mmCIF file of C-alpha atoms in Angstrom:
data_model
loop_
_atom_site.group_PDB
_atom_site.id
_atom_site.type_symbol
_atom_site.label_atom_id
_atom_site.label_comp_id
_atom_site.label_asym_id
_atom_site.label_seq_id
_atom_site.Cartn_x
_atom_site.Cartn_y
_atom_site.Cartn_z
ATOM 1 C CA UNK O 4 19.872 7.018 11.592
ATOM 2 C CA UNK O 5 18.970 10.216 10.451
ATOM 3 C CA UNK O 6 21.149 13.925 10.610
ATOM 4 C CA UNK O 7 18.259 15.661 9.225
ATOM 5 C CA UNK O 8 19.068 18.048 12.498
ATOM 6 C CA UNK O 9 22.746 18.622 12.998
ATOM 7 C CA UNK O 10 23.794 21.817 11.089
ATOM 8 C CA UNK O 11 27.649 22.491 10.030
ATOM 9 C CA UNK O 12 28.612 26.368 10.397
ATOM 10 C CA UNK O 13 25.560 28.061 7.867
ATOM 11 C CA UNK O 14 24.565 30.336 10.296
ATOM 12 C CA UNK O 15 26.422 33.463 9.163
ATOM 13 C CA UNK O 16 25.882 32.566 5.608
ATOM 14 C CA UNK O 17 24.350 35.588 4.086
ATOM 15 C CA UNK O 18 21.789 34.967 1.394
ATOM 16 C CA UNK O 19 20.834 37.792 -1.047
ATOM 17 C CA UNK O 20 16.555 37.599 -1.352
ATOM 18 C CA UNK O 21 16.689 38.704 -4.740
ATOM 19 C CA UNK O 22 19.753 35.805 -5.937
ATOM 20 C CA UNK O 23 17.149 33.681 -3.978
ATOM 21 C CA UNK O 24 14.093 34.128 -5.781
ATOM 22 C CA UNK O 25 15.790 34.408 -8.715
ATOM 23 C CA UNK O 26 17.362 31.004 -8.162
ATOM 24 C CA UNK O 27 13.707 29.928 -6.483
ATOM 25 C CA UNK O 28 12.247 30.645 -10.058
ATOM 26 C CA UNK O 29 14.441 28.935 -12.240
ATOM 27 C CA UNK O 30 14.083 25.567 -9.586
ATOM 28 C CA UNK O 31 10.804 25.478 -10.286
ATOM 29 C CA UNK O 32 10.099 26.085 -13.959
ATOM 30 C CA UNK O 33 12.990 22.472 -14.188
ATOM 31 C CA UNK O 34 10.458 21.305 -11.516
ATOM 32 C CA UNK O 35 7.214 22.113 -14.165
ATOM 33 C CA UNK O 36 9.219 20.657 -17.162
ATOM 34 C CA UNK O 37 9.993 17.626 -15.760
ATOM 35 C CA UNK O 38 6.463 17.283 -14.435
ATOM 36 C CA UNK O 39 5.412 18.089 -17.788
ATOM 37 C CA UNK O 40 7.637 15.540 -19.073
ATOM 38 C CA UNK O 41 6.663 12.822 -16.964
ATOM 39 C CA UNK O 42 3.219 13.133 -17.755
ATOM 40 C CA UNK O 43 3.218 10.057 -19.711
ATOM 41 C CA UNK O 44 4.506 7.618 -17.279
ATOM 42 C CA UNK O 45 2.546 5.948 -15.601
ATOM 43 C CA UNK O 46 3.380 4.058 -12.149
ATOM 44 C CA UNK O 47 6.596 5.311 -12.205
ATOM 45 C CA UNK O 48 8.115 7.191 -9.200
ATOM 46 C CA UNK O 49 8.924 10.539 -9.040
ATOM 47 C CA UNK O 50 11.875 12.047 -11.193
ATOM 48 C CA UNK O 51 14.803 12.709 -8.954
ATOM 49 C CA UNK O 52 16.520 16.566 -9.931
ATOM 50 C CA UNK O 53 19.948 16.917 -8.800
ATOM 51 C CA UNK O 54 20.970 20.511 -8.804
ATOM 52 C CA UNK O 55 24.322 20.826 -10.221
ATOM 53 C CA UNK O 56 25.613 23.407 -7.910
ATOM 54 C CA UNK O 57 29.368 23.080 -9.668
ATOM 55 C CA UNK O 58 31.250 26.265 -9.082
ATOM 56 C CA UNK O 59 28.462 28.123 -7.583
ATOM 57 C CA UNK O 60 28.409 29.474 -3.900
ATOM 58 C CA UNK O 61 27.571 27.780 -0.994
ATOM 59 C CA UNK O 62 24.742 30.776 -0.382
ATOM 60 C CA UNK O 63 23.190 29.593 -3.556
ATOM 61 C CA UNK O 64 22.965 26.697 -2.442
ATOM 62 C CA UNK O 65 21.427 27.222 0.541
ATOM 63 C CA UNK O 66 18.710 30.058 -0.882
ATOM 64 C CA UNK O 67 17.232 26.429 -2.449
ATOM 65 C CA UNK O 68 17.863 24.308 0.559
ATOM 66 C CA UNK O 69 16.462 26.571 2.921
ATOM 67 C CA UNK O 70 14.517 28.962 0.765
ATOM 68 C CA UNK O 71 13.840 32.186 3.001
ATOM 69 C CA UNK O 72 9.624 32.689 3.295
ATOM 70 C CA UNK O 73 8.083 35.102 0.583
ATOM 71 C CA UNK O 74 7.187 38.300 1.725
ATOM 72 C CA UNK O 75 4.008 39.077 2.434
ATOM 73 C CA UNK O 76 2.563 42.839 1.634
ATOM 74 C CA UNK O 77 0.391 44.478 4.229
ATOM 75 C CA UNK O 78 -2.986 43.982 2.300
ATOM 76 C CA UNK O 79 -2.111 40.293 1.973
ATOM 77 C CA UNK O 80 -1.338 39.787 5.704
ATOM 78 C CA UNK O 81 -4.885 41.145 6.511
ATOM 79 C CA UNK O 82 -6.717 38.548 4.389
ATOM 80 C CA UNK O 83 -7.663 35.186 5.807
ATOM 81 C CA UNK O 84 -6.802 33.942 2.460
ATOM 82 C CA UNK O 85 -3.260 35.154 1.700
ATOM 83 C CA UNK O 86 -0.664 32.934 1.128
ATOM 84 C CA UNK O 87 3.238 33.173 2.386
ATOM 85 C CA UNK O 88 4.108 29.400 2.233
ATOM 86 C CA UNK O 89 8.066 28.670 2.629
ATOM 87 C CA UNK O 90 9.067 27.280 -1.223
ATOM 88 C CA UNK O 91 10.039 23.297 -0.770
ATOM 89 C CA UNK O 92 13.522 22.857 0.014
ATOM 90 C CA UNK O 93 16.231 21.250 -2.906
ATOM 91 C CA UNK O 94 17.545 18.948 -1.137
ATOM 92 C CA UNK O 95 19.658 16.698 -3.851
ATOM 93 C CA UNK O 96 22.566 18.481 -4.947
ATOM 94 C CA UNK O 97 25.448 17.766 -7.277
ATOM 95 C CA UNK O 98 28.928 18.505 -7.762
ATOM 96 C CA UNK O 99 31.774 17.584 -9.809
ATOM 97 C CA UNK O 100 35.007 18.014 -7.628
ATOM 98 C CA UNK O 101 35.578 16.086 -5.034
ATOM 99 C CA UNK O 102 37.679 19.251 -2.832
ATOM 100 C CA UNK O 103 34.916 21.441 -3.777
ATOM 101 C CA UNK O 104 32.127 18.993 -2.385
ATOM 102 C CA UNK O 105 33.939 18.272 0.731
ATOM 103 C CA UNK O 106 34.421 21.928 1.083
ATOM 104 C CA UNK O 107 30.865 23.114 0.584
ATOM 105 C CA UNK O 108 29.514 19.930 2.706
ATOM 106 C CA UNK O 109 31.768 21.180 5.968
ATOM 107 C CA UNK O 110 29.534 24.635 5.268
ATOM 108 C CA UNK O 111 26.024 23.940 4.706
ATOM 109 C CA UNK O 112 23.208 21.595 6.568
ATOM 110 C CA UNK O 113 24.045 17.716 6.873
ATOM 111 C CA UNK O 114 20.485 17.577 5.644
ATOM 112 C CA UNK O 115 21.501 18.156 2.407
ATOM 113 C CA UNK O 116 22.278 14.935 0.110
ATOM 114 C CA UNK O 117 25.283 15.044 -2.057
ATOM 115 C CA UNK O 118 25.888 13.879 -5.144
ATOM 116 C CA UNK O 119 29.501 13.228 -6.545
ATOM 117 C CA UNK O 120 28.545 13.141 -10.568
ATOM 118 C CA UNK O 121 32.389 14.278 -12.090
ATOM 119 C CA UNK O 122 35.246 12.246 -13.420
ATOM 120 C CA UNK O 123 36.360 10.423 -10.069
ATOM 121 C CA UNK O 124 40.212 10.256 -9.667
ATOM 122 C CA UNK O 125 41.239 7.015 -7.746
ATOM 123 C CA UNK O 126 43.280 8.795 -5.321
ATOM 124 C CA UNK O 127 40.391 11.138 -3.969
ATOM 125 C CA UNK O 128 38.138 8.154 -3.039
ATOM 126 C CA UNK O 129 38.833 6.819 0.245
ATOM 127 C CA UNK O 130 38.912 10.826 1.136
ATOM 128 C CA UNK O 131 35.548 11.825 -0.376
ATOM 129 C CA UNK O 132 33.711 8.996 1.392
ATOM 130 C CA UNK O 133 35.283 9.298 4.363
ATOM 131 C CA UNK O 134 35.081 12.749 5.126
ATOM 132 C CA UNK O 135 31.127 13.252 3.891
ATOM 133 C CA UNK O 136 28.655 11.922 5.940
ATOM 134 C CA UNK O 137 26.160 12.960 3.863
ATOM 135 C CA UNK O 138 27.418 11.827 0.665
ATOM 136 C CA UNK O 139 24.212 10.321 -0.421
ATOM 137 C CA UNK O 140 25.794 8.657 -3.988
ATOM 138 C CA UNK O 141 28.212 8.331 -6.252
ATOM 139 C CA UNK O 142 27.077 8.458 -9.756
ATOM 140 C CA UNK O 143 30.920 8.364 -11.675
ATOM 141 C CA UNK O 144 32.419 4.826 -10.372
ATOM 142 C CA UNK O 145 33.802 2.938 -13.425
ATOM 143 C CA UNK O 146 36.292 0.602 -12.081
ATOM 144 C CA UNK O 147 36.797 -1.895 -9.828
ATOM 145 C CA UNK O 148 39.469 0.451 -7.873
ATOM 146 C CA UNK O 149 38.084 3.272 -7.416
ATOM 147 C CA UNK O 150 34.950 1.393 -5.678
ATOM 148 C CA UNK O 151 37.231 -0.432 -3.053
ATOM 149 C CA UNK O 152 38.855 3.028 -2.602
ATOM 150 C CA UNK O 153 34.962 4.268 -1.881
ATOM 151 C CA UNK O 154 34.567 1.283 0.706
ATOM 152 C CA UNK O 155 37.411 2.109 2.234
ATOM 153 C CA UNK O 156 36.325 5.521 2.929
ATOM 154 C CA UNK O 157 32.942 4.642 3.929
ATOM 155 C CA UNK O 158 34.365 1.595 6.243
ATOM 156 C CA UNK O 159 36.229 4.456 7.886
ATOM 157 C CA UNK O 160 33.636 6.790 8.146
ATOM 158 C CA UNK O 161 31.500 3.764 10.198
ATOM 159 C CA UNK O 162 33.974 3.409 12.308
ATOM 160 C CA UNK O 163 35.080 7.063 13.404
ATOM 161 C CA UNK O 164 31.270 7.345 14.054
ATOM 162 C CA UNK O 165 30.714 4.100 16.139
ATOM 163 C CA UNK O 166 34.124 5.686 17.835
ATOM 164 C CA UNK O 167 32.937 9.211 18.507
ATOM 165 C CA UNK O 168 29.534 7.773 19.686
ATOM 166 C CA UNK O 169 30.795 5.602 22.154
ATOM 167 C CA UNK O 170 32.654 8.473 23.542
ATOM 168 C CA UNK O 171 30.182 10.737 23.080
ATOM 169 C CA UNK O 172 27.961 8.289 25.578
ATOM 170 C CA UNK O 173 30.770 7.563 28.024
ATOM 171 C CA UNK O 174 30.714 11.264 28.200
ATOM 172 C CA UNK O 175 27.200 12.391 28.333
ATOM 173 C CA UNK O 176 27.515 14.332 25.157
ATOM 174 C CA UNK O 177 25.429 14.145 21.699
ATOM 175 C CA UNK O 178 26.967 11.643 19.322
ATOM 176 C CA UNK O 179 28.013 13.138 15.869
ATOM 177 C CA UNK O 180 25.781 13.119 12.994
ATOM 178 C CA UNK O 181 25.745 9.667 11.251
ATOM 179 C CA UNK O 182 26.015 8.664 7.588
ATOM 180 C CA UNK O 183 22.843 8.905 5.615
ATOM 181 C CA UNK O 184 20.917 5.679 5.010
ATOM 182 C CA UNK O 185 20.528 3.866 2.043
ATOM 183 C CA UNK O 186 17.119 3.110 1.142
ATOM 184 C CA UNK O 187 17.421 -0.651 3.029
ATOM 185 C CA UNK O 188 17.726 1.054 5.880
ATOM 186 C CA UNK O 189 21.699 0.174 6.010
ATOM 187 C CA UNK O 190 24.828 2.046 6.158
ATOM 188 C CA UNK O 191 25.983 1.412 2.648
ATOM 189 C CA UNK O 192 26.892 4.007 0.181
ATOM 190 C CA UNK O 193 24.671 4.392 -2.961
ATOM 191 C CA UNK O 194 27.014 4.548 -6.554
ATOM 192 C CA UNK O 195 26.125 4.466 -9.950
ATOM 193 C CA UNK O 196 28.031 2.329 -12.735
ATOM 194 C CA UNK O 197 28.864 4.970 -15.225
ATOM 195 C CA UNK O 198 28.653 4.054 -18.522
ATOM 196 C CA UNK O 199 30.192 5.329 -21.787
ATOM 197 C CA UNK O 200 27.358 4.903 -24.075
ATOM 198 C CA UNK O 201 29.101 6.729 -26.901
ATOM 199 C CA UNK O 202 32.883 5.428 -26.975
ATOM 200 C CA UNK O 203 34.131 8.205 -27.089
ATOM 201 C CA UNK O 204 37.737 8.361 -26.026
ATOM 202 C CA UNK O 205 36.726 12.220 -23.988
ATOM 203 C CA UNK O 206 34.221 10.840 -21.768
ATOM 204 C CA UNK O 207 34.919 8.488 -18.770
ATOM 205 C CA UNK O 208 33.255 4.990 -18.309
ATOM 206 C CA UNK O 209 33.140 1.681 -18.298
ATOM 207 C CA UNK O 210 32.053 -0.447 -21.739
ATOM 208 C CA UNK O 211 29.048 -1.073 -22.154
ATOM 209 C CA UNK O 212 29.398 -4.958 -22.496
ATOM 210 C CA UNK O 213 31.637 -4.718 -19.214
ATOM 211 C CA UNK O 214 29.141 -3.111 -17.378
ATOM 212 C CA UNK O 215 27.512 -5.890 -15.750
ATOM 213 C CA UNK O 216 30.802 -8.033 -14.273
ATOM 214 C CA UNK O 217 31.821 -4.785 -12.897
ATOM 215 C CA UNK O 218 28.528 -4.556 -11.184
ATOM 216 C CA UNK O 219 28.905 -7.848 -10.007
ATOM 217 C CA UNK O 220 32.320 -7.303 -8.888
ATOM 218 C CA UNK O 221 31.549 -4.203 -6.455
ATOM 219 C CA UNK O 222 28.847 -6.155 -4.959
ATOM 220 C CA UNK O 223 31.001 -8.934 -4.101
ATOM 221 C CA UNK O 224 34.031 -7.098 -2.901
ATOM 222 C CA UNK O 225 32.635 -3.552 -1.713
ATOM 223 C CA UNK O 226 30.189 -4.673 1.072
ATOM 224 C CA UNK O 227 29.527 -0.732 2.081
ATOM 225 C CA UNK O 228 28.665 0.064 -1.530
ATOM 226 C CA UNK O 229 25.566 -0.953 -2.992
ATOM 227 C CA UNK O 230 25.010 -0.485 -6.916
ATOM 228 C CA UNK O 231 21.421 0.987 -7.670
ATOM 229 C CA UNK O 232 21.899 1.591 -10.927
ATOM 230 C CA UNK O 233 23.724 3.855 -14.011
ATOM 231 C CA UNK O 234 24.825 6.886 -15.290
ATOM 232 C CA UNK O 235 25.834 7.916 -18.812
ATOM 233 C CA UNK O 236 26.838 11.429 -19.777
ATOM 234 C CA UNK O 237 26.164 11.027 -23.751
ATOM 235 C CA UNK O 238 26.962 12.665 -26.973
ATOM 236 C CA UNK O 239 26.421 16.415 -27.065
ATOM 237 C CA UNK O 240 25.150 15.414 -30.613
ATOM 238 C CA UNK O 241 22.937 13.028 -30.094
ATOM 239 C CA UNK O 242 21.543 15.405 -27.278
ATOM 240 C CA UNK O 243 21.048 18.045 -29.544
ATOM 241 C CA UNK O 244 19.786 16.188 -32.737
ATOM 242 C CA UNK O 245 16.183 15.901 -33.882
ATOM 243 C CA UNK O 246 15.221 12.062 -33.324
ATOM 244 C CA UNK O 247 12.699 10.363 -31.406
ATOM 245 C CA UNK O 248 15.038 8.915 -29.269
ATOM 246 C CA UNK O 249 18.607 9.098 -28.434
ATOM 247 C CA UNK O 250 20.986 6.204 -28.780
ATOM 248 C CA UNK O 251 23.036 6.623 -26.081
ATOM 249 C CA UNK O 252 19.477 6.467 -23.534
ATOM 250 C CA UNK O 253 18.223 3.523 -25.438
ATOM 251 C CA UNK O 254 21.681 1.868 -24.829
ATOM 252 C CA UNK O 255 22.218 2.415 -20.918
ATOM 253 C CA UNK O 256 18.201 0.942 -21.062
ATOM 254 C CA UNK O 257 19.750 -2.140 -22.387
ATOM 255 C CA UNK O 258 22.891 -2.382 -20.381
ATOM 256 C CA UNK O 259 20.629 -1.868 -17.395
ATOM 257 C CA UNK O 260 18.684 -5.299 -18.009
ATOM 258 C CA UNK O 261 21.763 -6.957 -18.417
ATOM 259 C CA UNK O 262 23.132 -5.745 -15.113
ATOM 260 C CA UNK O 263 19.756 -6.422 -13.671
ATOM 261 C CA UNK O 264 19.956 -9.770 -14.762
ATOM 262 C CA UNK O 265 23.130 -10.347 -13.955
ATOM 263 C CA UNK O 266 23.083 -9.004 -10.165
ATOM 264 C CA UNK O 267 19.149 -10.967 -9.596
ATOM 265 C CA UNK O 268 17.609 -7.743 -8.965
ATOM 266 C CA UNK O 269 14.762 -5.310 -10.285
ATOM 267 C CA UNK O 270 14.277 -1.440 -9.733
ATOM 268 C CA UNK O 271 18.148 -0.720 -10.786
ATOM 269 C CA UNK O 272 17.827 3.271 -11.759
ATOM 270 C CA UNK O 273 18.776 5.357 -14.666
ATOM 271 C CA UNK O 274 20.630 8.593 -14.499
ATOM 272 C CA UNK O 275 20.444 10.473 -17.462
ATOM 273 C CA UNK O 276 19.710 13.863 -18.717
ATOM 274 C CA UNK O 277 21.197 17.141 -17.968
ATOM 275 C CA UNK O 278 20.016 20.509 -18.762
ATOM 276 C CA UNK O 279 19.791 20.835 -22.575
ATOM 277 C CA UNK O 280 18.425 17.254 -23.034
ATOM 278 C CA UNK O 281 16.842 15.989 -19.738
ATOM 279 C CA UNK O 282 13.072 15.728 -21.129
ATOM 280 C CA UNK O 283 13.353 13.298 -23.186
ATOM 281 C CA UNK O 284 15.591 11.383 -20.678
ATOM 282 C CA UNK O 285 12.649 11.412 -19.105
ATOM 283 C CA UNK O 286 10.698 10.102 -21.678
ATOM 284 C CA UNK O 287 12.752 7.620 -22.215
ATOM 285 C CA UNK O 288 12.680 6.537 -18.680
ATOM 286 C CA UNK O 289 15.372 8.466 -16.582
ATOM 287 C CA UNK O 290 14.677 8.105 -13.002
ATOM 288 C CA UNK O 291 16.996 11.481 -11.861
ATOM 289 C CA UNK O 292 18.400 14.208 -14.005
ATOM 290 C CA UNK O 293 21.311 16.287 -13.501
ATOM 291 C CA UNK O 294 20.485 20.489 -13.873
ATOM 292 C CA UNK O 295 23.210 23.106 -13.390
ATOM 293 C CA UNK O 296 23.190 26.180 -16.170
ATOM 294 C CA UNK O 297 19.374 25.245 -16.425
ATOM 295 C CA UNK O 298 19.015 26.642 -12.601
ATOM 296 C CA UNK O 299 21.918 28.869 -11.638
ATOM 297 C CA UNK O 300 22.873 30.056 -14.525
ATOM 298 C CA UNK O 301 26.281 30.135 -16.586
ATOM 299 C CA UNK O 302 29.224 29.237 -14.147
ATOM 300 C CA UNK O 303 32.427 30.732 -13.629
ATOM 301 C CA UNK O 304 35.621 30.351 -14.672
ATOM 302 C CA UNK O 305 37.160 27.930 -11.975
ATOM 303 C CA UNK O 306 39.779 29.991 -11.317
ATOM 304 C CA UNK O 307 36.985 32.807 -10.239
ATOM 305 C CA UNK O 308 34.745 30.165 -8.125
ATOM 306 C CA UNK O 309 34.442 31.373 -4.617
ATOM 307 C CA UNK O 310 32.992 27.965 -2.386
ATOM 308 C CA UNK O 311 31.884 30.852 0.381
ATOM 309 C CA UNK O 312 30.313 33.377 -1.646
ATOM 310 C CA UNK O 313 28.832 35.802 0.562
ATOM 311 C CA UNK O 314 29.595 35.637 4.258
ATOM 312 C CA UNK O 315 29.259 37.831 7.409
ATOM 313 C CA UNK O 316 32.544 38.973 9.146
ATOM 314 C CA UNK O 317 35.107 36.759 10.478
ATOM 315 C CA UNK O 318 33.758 34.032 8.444
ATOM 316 C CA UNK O 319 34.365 35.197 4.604
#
């Protein structure tokens, strides 16, 4: 059940060519570090980078999504050999507000595939999954709670779509985009178990030693959610100090084999990194990083964030 082709309202979206190759740049020297990065693994699949798009405008968003062509120069269009290849699309984004995601979602392609990565208030659950059909994960959920708030959502969201497509086909009309699959091929929602490798009081989730019975919990009780794995945001510290390997990494390694063992299941992912430590995340076996500053640049105050950025008239 793929969207890949229904479109929300983009199409008077103005995007500035030189904000896009500017943004087109940064993308891909991330892209060449992680490459570089990964360089030592071998068999392992691709690194997943989500780009943190957390404050930023939906144009900027969509200069990586749908990056306009290069331009060609007129010696360059004569020659057999030139080159004006469309840049590959971003399509994994990240943000940390739940409004703000729903918000930018409404605006921009259903191709695109969210991520929710900030502190997730109980309250703006059921919402955020209901209202998001492309809401590809969850990468924050640290209690029991605020995943049956999730399945909620997401139970609802099945439903308003089986709903709207069998009116949609009573009527002769198109039905409305669907939910994303999971990998399985099923409806459920992807989430993360988010992990508070460093105890400290500042940083949201669960205990490492509780990790796996919450695991098990959500897949008992949340059958629209399935658990593929973990997230830790770790110490700025640790990040920034000069070791071969950082504790909090080696610890949400651990706690994944005891969730893995504790759910039966292999291939359980890792989710860590960000933009001033995400190499050796990799190196230590992160499957997807999170990179904001590292591609758009410093963000705004949030009191200055405009969702629309730049937009033609009557839509702005």
């Amino acid at each position: 059940m793929s969207n890949d082709g229904h479109d929300n309202g983009d199409e008077g979206m103005q995007v500035n060519p030189q904000r896009a190759a500017q943004l087109l740049e940064t993308l891909n020297a991330v892209k060449q570090r992680i490459q570089a990065a990964s360089s030592s693994r071998t068999g392992a699949k691709p690194v997943r980078l989500i780009a943190v798009s957390k404050l930023k405008p939906a144009s900027d968003i969509l200069a990586l999504h749908r990056p306009p062509p290069p331009p060609s120069s007129p010696s360059s269009s004569s020659s057999p050999t030139s080159s004006t290849t469309t840049p590959e699309p971003q399509s994994h984004f990240g943000e940390n507000y739940a409004q703000e995601l729903t918000e930018k979602a409404a605006l921009l392609p259903r191709s695109i595939r969210w991520h929710f990565i900030g502190a997730l208030q109980t309250n703006k659950c059921k919402t955020l999954a209901q209202q998001v059909p492309n809401l590809w994960c969850v990468s924050s959920v640290d209690t029991l709670k605020k995943a049956e708030r999730l399945d909620e959502g997401r139970h609802q969201l099945l439903q308003q779509q089986q709903h709207d497509g069998d009116s949609n086909n009573k009527n002769g009309t198109n039905a409305a985009a669907a939910p994303l699959e999971d990998d399985d091929g099923s409806d459920r929602l992807r989430i993360l178990v988010q992990v508070n490798t460093s105890g400290e009081a500042s940083k949201s989730g669960v205990a490492p030693a509780d990790a796996p019975a919450l695991a098990r919990d959500i897949r008992d009780r949340c059958p629209r959610l399935h658990v593929v794995g973990l997230m830790t945001i770790g110490a700025i510290a640790r990040s920034t100090a000069a070791e071969d390997a950082n504790e909090d990494f080696t610890t949400l390694t651990a706690v994944r084999d005891a969730v893995a063992e504790e759910l039966g299941v292999d291939g359980l992912e890792l989710s860590m990194g960000m933009s001033g430590d995400f190499e050796g995340a990799i190196v230590q076996g992160s499957d997807e990083v999170r990179v904001g500053t590292g591609i758009f640049g410093e963000r705004p105050a949030k009191g200055d964030a405009k969702v629309k950025g730049e937009v033609e008239g009557g839509k702005g």
